[in-house]
């Protein structure tokens, strides 16, 4: 059973196929939800050697197929790649996990904030449905958001979608989440170091 499926997709973000309300059946449906309200970039004293080295990083420098301006993130959900456009017509490409059937979405957003080893706070609506959930999960290797998270915002604020790491490398390349985009921990650390707040994000 996967422990890393996106927890909450906000209907306020006008994206194609984004559900207004989700039914959660297991902890695996709750993993990619809201982090602590108002949390700024968090830096925890956790050695990055704990990222998990079982899976090899997928990142590769390739000709940029998106033709976007440098600094733009493009997620190709069909082929399950994330591209970060660079100078000189190049892009850094990463393998990703994407939303499962019925939870995939398309649209434009931007990176509204970032966090290292992010904590996770289930929304109040989720706690009502699942009172057995912790009210807060501290960041660390067991946290479903992984080593880094980038929070996607739109015109109406937080979309509740994330680009983040994972402690389940076997889900990369799969359609298993409720809309969030996940990378291997080592890949998300590399992407995080290259991306600034305000970076545009296109999900195709």
PDB file of C-alpha atoms in Angstrom:
ATOM      1  CA  UNK A   1       0.000   0.000   0.000  1.00  0.00           C
ATOM      2  CA  UNK A   2       1.461   3.316  -1.031  1.00  0.00           C
ATOM      3  CA  UNK A   3       1.830   5.885   1.758  1.00  0.00           C
ATOM      4  CA  UNK A   4       2.290   8.779  -0.622  1.00  0.00           C
ATOM      5  CA  UNK A   5      -0.870   9.895  -2.383  1.00  0.00           C
ATOM      6  CA  UNK A   6      -1.786  13.536  -2.593  1.00  0.00           C
ATOM      7  CA  UNK A   7      -4.146  14.451   0.175  1.00  0.00           C
ATOM      8  CA  UNK A   8      -6.132  17.452  -0.830  1.00  0.00           C
ATOM      9  CA  UNK A   9      -6.839  19.138  -4.181  1.00  0.00           C
ATOM     10  CA  UNK A  10      -8.451  22.543  -3.706  1.00  0.00           C
ATOM     11  CA  UNK A  11     -11.383  23.318  -5.937  1.00  0.00           C
ATOM     12  CA  UNK A  12     -10.440  26.998  -5.828  1.00  0.00           C
ATOM     13  CA  UNK A  13      -7.685  26.349  -8.371  1.00  0.00           C
ATOM     14  CA  UNK A  14      -9.396  26.264 -11.776  1.00  0.00           C
ATOM     15  CA  UNK A  15      -7.609  23.317 -13.307  1.00  0.00           C
ATOM     16  CA  UNK A  16      -8.894  20.720 -15.686  1.00  0.00           C
ATOM     17  CA  UNK A  17     -10.002  17.507 -13.958  1.00  0.00           C
ATOM     18  CA  UNK A  18      -9.082  18.685 -10.459  1.00  0.00           C
ATOM     19  CA  UNK A  19     -11.712  17.207  -8.104  1.00  0.00           C
ATOM     20  CA  UNK A  20     -13.524  19.455  -5.647  1.00  0.00           C
ATOM     21  CA  UNK A  21     -13.572  16.864  -2.883  1.00  0.00           C
ATOM     22  CA  UNK A  22     -11.683  13.633  -2.366  1.00  0.00           C
ATOM     23  CA  UNK A  23     -12.605  10.478  -0.500  1.00  0.00           C
ATOM     24  CA  UNK A  24      -9.771   9.177   1.619  1.00  0.00           C
ATOM     25  CA  UNK A  25      -9.699   5.492   2.356  1.00  0.00           C
ATOM     26  CA  UNK A  26      -6.257   4.954   3.825  1.00  0.00           C
ATOM     27  CA  UNK A  27      -3.211   6.853   5.119  1.00  0.00           C
ATOM     28  CA  UNK A  28      -1.778   6.553   1.627  1.00  0.00           C
ATOM     29  CA  UNK A  29      -4.435   9.015   0.416  1.00  0.00           C
ATOM     30  CA  UNK A  30      -3.368  11.587   2.968  1.00  0.00           C
ATOM     31  CA  UNK A  31       0.307  11.949   2.392  1.00  0.00           C
ATOM     32  CA  UNK A  32       0.658  15.005   0.207  1.00  0.00           C
ATOM     33  CA  UNK A  33      -1.544  17.465   2.056  1.00  0.00           C
ATOM     34  CA  UNK A  34      -1.209  20.847   3.619  1.00  0.00           C
ATOM     35  CA  UNK A  35       1.886  21.803   5.548  1.00  0.00           C
ATOM     36  CA  UNK A  36       1.825  23.999   8.630  1.00  0.00           C
ATOM     37  CA  UNK A  37      -0.075  27.219   7.903  1.00  0.00           C
ATOM     38  CA  UNK A  38       2.228  30.124   7.250  1.00  0.00           C
ATOM     39  CA  UNK A  39       5.317  27.954   7.470  1.00  0.00           C
ATOM     40  CA  UNK A  40       8.326  29.491   5.769  1.00  0.00           C
ATOM     41  CA  UNK A  41      11.248  27.520   4.402  1.00  0.00           C
ATOM     42  CA  UNK A  42      12.132  25.026   7.116  1.00  0.00           C
ATOM     43  CA  UNK A  43      15.625  23.689   7.656  1.00  0.00           C
ATOM     44  CA  UNK A  44      15.848  20.728   9.970  1.00  0.00           C
ATOM     45  CA  UNK A  45      19.007  19.235  11.352  1.00  0.00           C
ATOM     46  CA  UNK A  46      18.651  16.028   9.375  1.00  0.00           C
ATOM     47  CA  UNK A  47      21.677  14.767   7.491  1.00  0.00           C
ATOM     48  CA  UNK A  48      21.005  14.694   3.768  1.00  0.00           C
ATOM     49  CA  UNK A  49      22.774  11.332   3.703  1.00  0.00           C
ATOM     50  CA  UNK A  50      19.461  10.051   5.046  1.00  0.00           C
ATOM     51  CA  UNK A  51      17.788  10.807   1.722  1.00  0.00           C
ATOM     52  CA  UNK A  52      17.735   7.171   0.731  1.00  0.00           C
ATOM     53  CA  UNK A  53      20.236   5.998  -1.838  1.00  0.00           C
ATOM     54  CA  UNK A  54      18.560   2.814  -3.021  1.00  0.00           C
ATOM     55  CA  UNK A  55      17.254   4.426  -6.209  1.00  0.00           C
ATOM     56  CA  UNK A  56      19.614   6.147  -8.623  1.00  0.00           C
ATOM     57  CA  UNK A  57      18.834   9.794  -9.470  1.00  0.00           C
ATOM     58  CA  UNK A  58      16.950  10.121 -12.757  1.00  0.00           C
ATOM     59  CA  UNK A  59      17.997  13.655 -13.696  1.00  0.00           C
ATOM     60  CA  UNK A  60      19.523  14.194 -17.125  1.00  0.00           C
ATOM     61  CA  UNK A  61      20.553  17.249 -19.152  1.00  0.00           C
ATOM     62  CA  UNK A  62      18.600  17.175 -22.421  1.00  0.00           C
ATOM     63  CA  UNK A  63      17.591  19.499 -25.269  1.00  0.00           C
ATOM     64  CA  UNK A  64      14.605  21.470 -23.974  1.00  0.00           C
ATOM     65  CA  UNK A  65      11.416  20.251 -25.704  1.00  0.00           C
ATOM     66  CA  UNK A  66       9.271  22.921 -24.013  1.00  0.00           C
ATOM     67  CA  UNK A  67      10.817  26.104 -25.491  1.00  0.00           C
ATOM     68  CA  UNK A  68       9.982  27.859 -22.202  1.00  0.00           C
ATOM     69  CA  UNK A  69      12.112  30.600 -20.698  1.00  0.00           C
ATOM     70  CA  UNK A  70      14.888  29.552 -18.305  1.00  0.00           C
ATOM     71  CA  UNK A  71      13.650  28.876 -14.791  1.00  0.00           C
ATOM     72  CA  UNK A  72      10.284  27.487 -15.918  1.00  0.00           C
ATOM     73  CA  UNK A  73       9.097  24.098 -14.679  1.00  0.00           C
ATOM     74  CA  UNK A  74       7.050  22.013 -17.111  1.00  0.00           C
ATOM     75  CA  UNK A  75       5.434  18.744 -16.049  1.00  0.00           C
ATOM     76  CA  UNK A  76       4.643  16.296 -18.842  1.00  0.00           C
ATOM     77  CA  UNK A  77       2.084  14.151 -17.032  1.00  0.00           C
ATOM     78  CA  UNK A  78       1.557  11.814 -19.996  1.00  0.00           C
ATOM     79  CA  UNK A  79       5.205  10.791 -20.214  1.00  0.00           C
ATOM     80  CA  UNK A  80       5.864  11.457 -16.511  1.00  0.00           C
ATOM     81  CA  UNK A  81       8.745  13.855 -16.846  1.00  0.00           C
ATOM     82  CA  UNK A  82       9.443  17.192 -15.220  1.00  0.00           C
ATOM     83  CA  UNK A  83      11.588  19.658 -17.175  1.00  0.00           C
ATOM     84  CA  UNK A  84      13.376  22.650 -15.728  1.00  0.00           C
ATOM     85  CA  UNK A  85      14.257  24.966 -18.610  1.00  0.00           C
ATOM     86  CA  UNK A  86      17.853  26.228 -18.576  1.00  0.00           C
ATOM     87  CA  UNK A  87      19.919  28.642 -20.634  1.00  0.00           C
ATOM     88  CA  UNK A  88      21.102  27.671 -24.112  1.00  0.00           C
ATOM     89  CA  UNK A  89      18.091  25.575 -25.100  1.00  0.00           C
ATOM     90  CA  UNK A  90      18.818  22.902 -22.496  1.00  0.00           C
ATOM     91  CA  UNK A  91      16.651  21.453 -19.746  1.00  0.00           C
ATOM     92  CA  UNK A  92      17.162  19.288 -16.691  1.00  0.00           C
ATOM     93  CA  UNK A  93      14.750  16.379 -16.925  1.00  0.00           C
ATOM     94  CA  UNK A  94      13.530  14.304 -13.972  1.00  0.00           C
ATOM     95  CA  UNK A  95      11.273  11.254 -13.772  1.00  0.00           C
ATOM     96  CA  UNK A  96       8.157  11.930 -11.700  1.00  0.00           C
ATOM     97  CA  UNK A  97       5.069  10.323 -10.244  1.00  0.00           C
ATOM     98  CA  UNK A  98       1.777  12.032 -11.130  1.00  0.00           C
ATOM     99  CA  UNK A  99      -1.930  12.005 -10.289  1.00  0.00           C
ATOM    100  CA  UNK A 100      -3.833   8.792 -10.692  1.00  0.00           C
ATOM    101  CA  UNK A 101      -6.898   8.488 -12.933  1.00  0.00           C
ATOM    102  CA  UNK A 102      -9.554  10.960 -11.904  1.00  0.00           C
ATOM    103  CA  UNK A 103      -7.094  13.144 -10.000  1.00  0.00           C
ATOM    104  CA  UNK A 104      -4.828  14.368 -12.797  1.00  0.00           C
ATOM    105  CA  UNK A 105      -4.887  18.067 -13.558  1.00  0.00           C
ATOM    106  CA  UNK A 106      -3.531  20.589 -16.005  1.00  0.00           C
ATOM    107  CA  UNK A 107      -2.878  24.257 -15.573  1.00  0.00           C
ATOM    108  CA  UNK A 108      -0.475  27.032 -14.692  1.00  0.00           C
ATOM    109  CA  UNK A 109       0.861  27.913 -11.273  1.00  0.00           C
ATOM    110  CA  UNK A 110       4.015  29.232  -9.662  1.00  0.00           C
ATOM    111  CA  UNK A 111       6.244  28.228  -6.783  1.00  0.00           C
ATOM    112  CA  UNK A 112       4.828  30.215  -3.887  1.00  0.00           C
ATOM    113  CA  UNK A 113       7.209  28.937  -1.227  1.00  0.00           C
ATOM    114  CA  UNK A 114       9.684  26.149  -0.564  1.00  0.00           C
ATOM    115  CA  UNK A 115      10.612  24.010   2.424  1.00  0.00           C
ATOM    116  CA  UNK A 116      13.430  21.669   3.412  1.00  0.00           C
ATOM    117  CA  UNK A 117      12.321  18.480   5.165  1.00  0.00           C
ATOM    118  CA  UNK A 118       8.797  19.896   5.413  1.00  0.00           C
ATOM    119  CA  UNK A 119       6.361  19.049   8.158  1.00  0.00           C
ATOM    120  CA  UNK A 120       2.787  18.109   7.386  1.00  0.00           C
ATOM    121  CA  UNK A 121      -0.432  19.234   9.069  1.00  0.00           C
ATOM    122  CA  UNK A 122      -3.619  17.504   7.876  1.00  0.00           C
ATOM    123  CA  UNK A 123      -6.429  19.995   7.142  1.00  0.00           C
ATOM    124  CA  UNK A 124      -9.298  20.192   9.637  1.00  0.00           C
ATOM    125  CA  UNK A 125     -11.660  18.586   7.116  1.00  0.00           C
ATOM    126  CA  UNK A 126      -9.357  15.604   6.883  1.00  0.00           C
ATOM    127  CA  UNK A 127      -9.049  15.210  10.643  1.00  0.00           C
ATOM    128  CA  UNK A 128     -12.839  15.108  10.949  1.00  0.00           C
ATOM    129  CA  UNK A 129     -12.916  12.201   8.530  1.00  0.00           C
ATOM    130  CA  UNK A 130      -9.852  10.515   9.948  1.00  0.00           C
ATOM    131  CA  UNK A 131      -9.480  11.305  13.666  1.00  0.00           C
ATOM    132  CA  UNK A 132      -6.763   8.640  13.893  1.00  0.00           C
ATOM    133  CA  UNK A 133      -4.370  10.838  11.894  1.00  0.00           C
ATOM    134  CA  UNK A 134      -1.690  12.841  13.678  1.00  0.00           C
ATOM    135  CA  UNK A 135      -2.426  16.545  13.944  1.00  0.00           C
ATOM    136  CA  UNK A 136       1.106  17.197  12.786  1.00  0.00           C
ATOM    137  CA  UNK A 137       3.934  15.105  11.338  1.00  0.00           C
ATOM    138  CA  UNK A 138       7.427  16.521  11.708  1.00  0.00           C
ATOM    139  CA  UNK A 139       9.758  16.598   8.732  1.00  0.00           C
ATOM    140  CA  UNK A 140      12.166  13.729   8.240  1.00  0.00           C
ATOM    141  CA  UNK A 141      12.818  10.611   6.224  1.00  0.00           C
ATOM    142  CA  UNK A 142       9.465   9.081   7.230  1.00  0.00           C
ATOM    143  CA  UNK A 143       7.462  12.147   6.230  1.00  0.00           C
ATOM    144  CA  UNK A 144       5.477  11.609   3.011  1.00  0.00           C
ATOM    145  CA  UNK A 145       6.578  14.963   1.580  1.00  0.00           C
ATOM    146  CA  UNK A 146      10.162  13.754   1.467  1.00  0.00           C
ATOM    147  CA  UNK A 147      13.312  15.852   1.598  1.00  0.00           C
ATOM    148  CA  UNK A 148      12.006  19.009  -0.063  1.00  0.00           C
ATOM    149  CA  UNK A 149       8.686  20.532  -1.099  1.00  0.00           C
ATOM    150  CA  UNK A 150       7.696  23.353  -3.397  1.00  0.00           C
ATOM    151  CA  UNK A 151       4.190  24.711  -2.858  1.00  0.00           C
ATOM    152  CA  UNK A 152       2.224  25.666  -5.953  1.00  0.00           C
ATOM    153  CA  UNK A 153       0.190  28.856  -5.904  1.00  0.00           C
ATOM    154  CA  UNK A 154      -2.270  30.375  -8.350  1.00  0.00           C
ATOM    155  CA  UNK A 155      -4.242  33.599  -8.600  1.00  0.00           C
ATOM    156  CA  UNK A 156      -6.318  32.600  -5.565  1.00  0.00           C
ATOM    157  CA  UNK A 157      -3.415  31.513  -3.411  1.00  0.00           C
ATOM    158  CA  UNK A 158      -2.312  28.035  -2.375  1.00  0.00           C
ATOM    159  CA  UNK A 159      -3.578  25.437  -4.826  1.00  0.00           C
ATOM    160  CA  UNK A 160      -2.873  22.616  -2.331  1.00  0.00           C
ATOM    161  CA  UNK A 161      -0.736  20.918  -4.993  1.00  0.00           C
ATOM    162  CA  UNK A 162       2.957  20.291  -4.340  1.00  0.00           C
ATOM    163  CA  UNK A 163       6.133  19.233  -6.080  1.00  0.00           C
ATOM    164  CA  UNK A 164       7.932  17.172  -3.463  1.00  0.00           C
ATOM    165  CA  UNK A 165      10.116  14.220  -2.631  1.00  0.00           C
ATOM    166  CA  UNK A 166       9.088  10.732  -1.693  1.00  0.00           C
ATOM    167  CA  UNK A 167      10.261   7.858   0.460  1.00  0.00           C
ATOM    168  CA  UNK A 168       8.679   5.384  -1.969  1.00  0.00           C
ATOM    169  CA  UNK A 169      10.951   5.361  -5.026  1.00  0.00           C
ATOM    170  CA  UNK A 170       8.924   2.615  -6.693  1.00  0.00           C
ATOM    171  CA  UNK A 171       6.104   5.124  -7.292  1.00  0.00           C
ATOM    172  CA  UNK A 172       8.223   7.262  -9.611  1.00  0.00           C
ATOM    173  CA  UNK A 173       6.961   6.896 -13.166  1.00  0.00           C
ATOM    174  CA  UNK A 174       3.541   5.860 -11.875  1.00  0.00           C
ATOM    175  CA  UNK A 175       0.169   7.600 -11.720  1.00  0.00           C
ATOM    176  CA  UNK A 176      -0.576   7.117  -8.042  1.00  0.00           C
ATOM    177  CA  UNK A 177      -1.099  10.488  -6.331  1.00  0.00           C
ATOM    178  CA  UNK A 178      -4.124  12.753  -6.021  1.00  0.00           C
ATOM    179  CA  UNK A 179      -2.465  15.428  -8.119  1.00  0.00           C
ATOM    180  CA  UNK A 180       0.840  16.261  -6.464  1.00  0.00           C
ATOM    181  CA  UNK A 181       4.065  15.736  -8.422  1.00  0.00           C
ATOM    182  CA  UNK A 182       6.698  13.624  -6.689  1.00  0.00           C
ATOM    183  CA  UNK A 183      10.376  13.030  -7.381  1.00  0.00           C
ATOM    184  CA  UNK A 184      13.036  10.862  -5.839  1.00  0.00           C
ATOM    185  CA  UNK A 185      14.481  12.588  -2.779  1.00  0.00           C
ATOM    186  CA  UNK A 186      17.848  13.097  -4.452  1.00  0.00           C
ATOM    187  CA  UNK A 187      16.150  14.557  -7.522  1.00  0.00           C
ATOM    188  CA  UNK A 188      13.946  16.934  -5.534  1.00  0.00           C
ATOM    189  CA  UNK A 189      17.011  18.215  -3.657  1.00  0.00           C
ATOM    190  CA  UNK A 190      18.703  18.927  -6.998  1.00  0.00           C
ATOM    191  CA  UNK A 191      15.588  20.641  -8.405  1.00  0.00           C
ATOM    192  CA  UNK A 192      15.034  22.615  -5.188  1.00  0.00           C
ATOM    193  CA  UNK A 193      18.555  24.006  -5.354  1.00  0.00           C
ATOM    194  CA  UNK A 194      17.915  25.249  -8.903  1.00  0.00           C
ATOM    195  CA  UNK A 195      14.437  26.766  -8.458  1.00  0.00           C
ATOM    196  CA  UNK A 196      13.496  30.076  -6.861  1.00  0.00           C
ATOM    197  CA  UNK A 197      10.222  31.254  -5.349  1.00  0.00           C
ATOM    198  CA  UNK A 198       8.139  32.724  -8.153  1.00  0.00           C
ATOM    199  CA  UNK A 199       9.223  30.185 -10.765  1.00  0.00           C
ATOM    200  CA  UNK A 200       6.386  29.509 -13.249  1.00  0.00           C
ATOM    201  CA  UNK A 201       5.011  25.966 -13.401  1.00  0.00           C
ATOM    202  CA  UNK A 202       3.121  24.463 -16.348  1.00  0.00           C
ATOM    203  CA  UNK A 203       1.382  21.127 -15.869  1.00  0.00           C
ATOM    204  CA  UNK A 204       0.456  19.551 -19.209  1.00  0.00           C
TER     205      UNK A 204
END
